[in-house]
Amino acid sequence: MNTKKKIIDAAIMLFNTKGYDGTTVREIAKEANVNVANISYYFSGKQGLLEYVVTNFLEEYIRILESTFTQDGLSPKEMLLVIVRQILHYQSNHRQLTRFFYREISLDSVLIREIMTTYLVREKYYFQTIIHKGIQQGEFQKVSFPVFMVQLKGMLQSPYLHAQYIAEVLYAFPTEPYFADRYAKEVESWLAHALYKPSIVPMPAAAQF
């Protein structure tokens, strides 16, 4: 493993367990078994390392949305289901970074404001366009988009933001490989009730007037 990768992995682990403010550059260097000067060389310090870790996480997250959004032949419903599954698997494969990111984004800082305008506005565009198309095409019922997004984001984030509570109190394990697939089915079930347009089922002949 190269020096840069070792620094990134050590930082993610320490940021996740001790928080950004509670982690020192020396601790990162010690955990990565590298010289402190390497952190300055690659990232210009702890702040630069934080920005690198967070933006890399979001670049891949947005790529997941964009690649599905631009895929030919998918209906809005199919797009949404693919995105949900891919996001859950992505977060499962990067559990420590996901947990740290969702904790960090709850704070008010210059970096977080930049993230909101650079990445999360793009996320909103993709989801809003999918929902709008689904309504237009009759797949989705009309919903309040802000309320829908609050609920959907909460469902996608909670297993990784609250992994310790879920494991120790609820005895479910977001760290297990099978969890993302099983949980995706629960999110899909919620989508069916919250968003999909009910099928029109003809009344039995005897009951028609």
Short mmCIF file of C-alpha atoms in Angstrom, two decimals, residues 2-143:
data_model
loop_
_atom_site.label_atom_id
_atom_site.label_comp_id
_atom_site.label_asym_id
_atom_site.label_seq_id
_atom_site.Cartn_x
_atom_site.Cartn_y
_atom_site.Cartn_z
CA ASN A 2 1.43 3.39 -0.95
CA THR A 3 2.00 6.20 1.52
CA LYS A 4 -0.91 8.36 0.35
CA LYS A 5 -3.38 5.48 0.66
CA LYS A 6 -2.09 4.61 4.13
CA ILE A 7 -2.62 8.21 5.26
CA ILE A 8 -6.16 8.28 3.86
CA ASP A 9 -7.13 5.00 5.52
CA ALA A 10 -5.65 6.07 8.86
CA ALA A 11 -7.40 9.44 8.71
CA ILE A 12 -10.79 7.89 7.93
CA MET A 13 -10.45 5.46 10.84
CA LEU A 14 -9.40 8.16 13.30
CA PHE A 15 -11.87 10.79 12.08
CA ASN A 16 -14.62 8.21 12.47
CA THR A 17 -13.65 7.12 15.98
CA LYS A 18 -12.30 10.38 17.46
CA GLY A 19 -13.84 13.06 15.27
CA TYR A 20 -11.98 15.52 13.07
CA ASP A 21 -11.25 17.99 15.87
CA GLY A 22 -10.18 15.21 18.23
CA THR A 23 -7.61 13.81 15.79
CA THR A 24 -4.11 15.20 15.44
CA VAL A 25 -1.77 15.04 12.47
CA ARG A 26 0.72 13.10 14.60
CA GLU A 27 -1.91 10.48 15.42
CA ILE A 28 -2.70 10.06 11.73
CA ALA A 29 0.99 9.70 10.90
CA LYS A 30 1.49 7.17 13.70
CA GLU A 31 -1.54 5.10 12.66
CA ALA A 32 -0.38 5.17 9.02
CA ASN A 33 3.23 4.46 10.05
CA VAL A 34 4.51 7.37 7.98
CA ASN A 35 6.41 10.57 8.63
CA VAL A 36 4.30 13.58 9.64
CA ALA A 37 5.84 15.53 6.76
CA ASN A 38 4.11 13.20 4.30
CA ILE A 39 0.71 14.58 5.32
CA SER A 40 1.83 18.10 4.49
CA TYR A 41 3.38 16.89 1.24
CA TYR A 42 0.27 15.11 -0.04
CA PHE A 43 -2.53 17.15 1.53
CA SER A 44 -1.06 20.42 2.90
CA GLY A 45 -2.16 19.47 6.41
CA LYS A 46 -5.16 18.04 8.22
CA GLN A 47 -7.71 20.41 6.64
CA GLY A 48 -6.55 19.47 3.17
CA LEU A 49 -6.79 15.80 4.11
CA LEU A 50 -10.35 16.32 5.33
CA GLU A 51 -11.31 18.06 2.08
CA TYR A 52 -9.73 15.31 0.00
CA VAL A 53 -11.52 12.51 1.89
CA VAL A 54 -14.93 14.20 1.78
CA THR A 55 -14.80 15.31 -1.84
CA ASN A 56 -13.63 11.87 -3.01
CA PHE A 57 -16.57 10.30 -1.18
CA LEU A 58 -18.99 12.70 -2.85
CA GLU A 59 -17.45 12.46 -6.32
CA GLU A 60 -18.17 8.72 -6.36
CA TYR A 61 -21.60 9.23 -4.81
CA ILE A 62 -22.58 11.69 -7.55
CA ARG A 63 -21.08 9.41 -10.21
CA ILE A 64 -23.47 6.66 -9.05
CA LEU A 65 -26.44 8.99 -9.48
CA GLU A 66 -25.26 10.35 -12.81
CA SER A 67 -24.45 6.98 -14.39
CA THR A 68 -27.92 5.64 -13.58
CA PHE A 69 -29.64 8.89 -14.56
CA THR A 70 -28.03 8.87 -18.01
CA GLN A 71 -28.58 5.14 -18.63
CA ASP A 72 -30.88 4.52 -21.59
CA GLY A 73 -34.06 2.52 -21.30
CA LEU A 74 -34.74 2.92 -17.58
CA SER A 75 -38.09 4.18 -16.36
CA PRO A 76 -38.16 6.63 -13.41
CA LYS A 77 -39.16 3.78 -11.10
CA GLU A 78 -36.29 1.59 -12.32
CA MET A 79 -33.83 4.47 -11.97
CA LEU A 80 -34.88 5.06 -8.39
CA LEU A 81 -34.57 1.40 -7.45
CA VAL A 82 -31.13 1.07 -9.02
CA ILE A 83 -29.91 4.24 -7.29
CA VAL A 84 -31.18 3.11 -3.88
CA ARG A 85 -29.41 -0.23 -4.16
CA GLN A 86 -26.17 1.29 -5.45
CA ILE A 87 -26.07 3.96 -2.73
CA LEU A 88 -26.63 1.38 0.01
CA HIS A 89 -23.88 -0.87 -1.35
CA TYR A 90 -21.51 2.08 -1.79
CA GLN A 91 -22.09 3.17 1.79
CA SER A 92 -21.75 -0.40 3.03
CA ASN A 93 -18.37 -0.71 1.30
CA HIS A 94 -17.20 2.59 2.85
CA ARG A 95 -18.86 2.33 6.26
CA GLN A 96 -16.38 4.34 8.31
CA LEU A 97 -16.17 7.17 5.80
CA THR A 98 -19.96 7.21 5.37
CA ARG A 99 -20.54 7.52 9.10
CA PHE A 100 -17.95 10.27 9.44
CA PHE A 101 -19.31 12.18 6.45
CA TYR A 102 -22.90 12.17 7.71
CA ARG A 103 -21.77 13.36 11.13
CA GLU A 104 -19.60 16.07 9.62
CA ILE A 105 -22.32 17.38 7.30
CA SER A 106 -24.52 18.18 10.30
CA LEU A 107 -22.04 20.92 11.26
CA ASP A 108 -21.89 24.44 9.85
CA SER A 109 -18.54 25.16 8.23
CA VAL A 110 -17.14 26.70 5.07
CA LEU A 111 -16.35 23.24 3.70
CA ILE A 112 -19.86 21.93 4.34
CA ARG A 113 -21.43 24.99 2.70
CA GLU A 114 -19.26 24.41 -0.36
CA ILE A 115 -20.31 20.76 -0.42
CA MET A 116 -23.97 21.76 -0.27
CA THR A 117 -23.67 24.03 -3.31
CA THR A 118 -21.25 21.84 -5.29
CA TYR A 119 -22.49 18.31 -4.71
CA LEU A 120 -25.78 18.15 -2.85
CA VAL A 121 -27.51 20.57 -5.19
CA ARG A 122 -26.58 18.14 -7.99
CA GLU A 123 -27.99 15.27 -5.94
CA LYS A 124 -31.22 17.21 -5.56
CA TYR A 125 -31.37 17.81 -9.33
CA TYR A 126 -31.13 14.11 -10.17
CA PHE A 127 -33.70 13.00 -7.62
CA GLN A 128 -36.09 15.86 -8.40
CA THR A 129 -35.91 15.18 -12.13
CA ILE A 130 -36.59 11.46 -11.63
CA ILE A 131 -39.57 12.16 -9.37
CA HIS A 132 -40.95 14.80 -11.76
CA LYS A 133 -40.66 12.44 -14.75
CA GLY A 134 -42.30 9.65 -12.77
CA ILE A 135 -45.26 11.89 -11.94
CA GLN A 136 -45.55 13.07 -15.54
CA GLN A 137 -45.48 9.49 -16.85
CA GLY A 138 -48.01 8.27 -14.32
CA GLU A 139 -45.64 6.00 -12.38
CA PHE A 140 -45.57 8.16 -9.26
CA GLN A 141 -48.25 9.97 -7.37
CA LYS A 142 -47.80 13.63 -6.52
CA VAL A 143 -45.70 14.14 -3.41
#
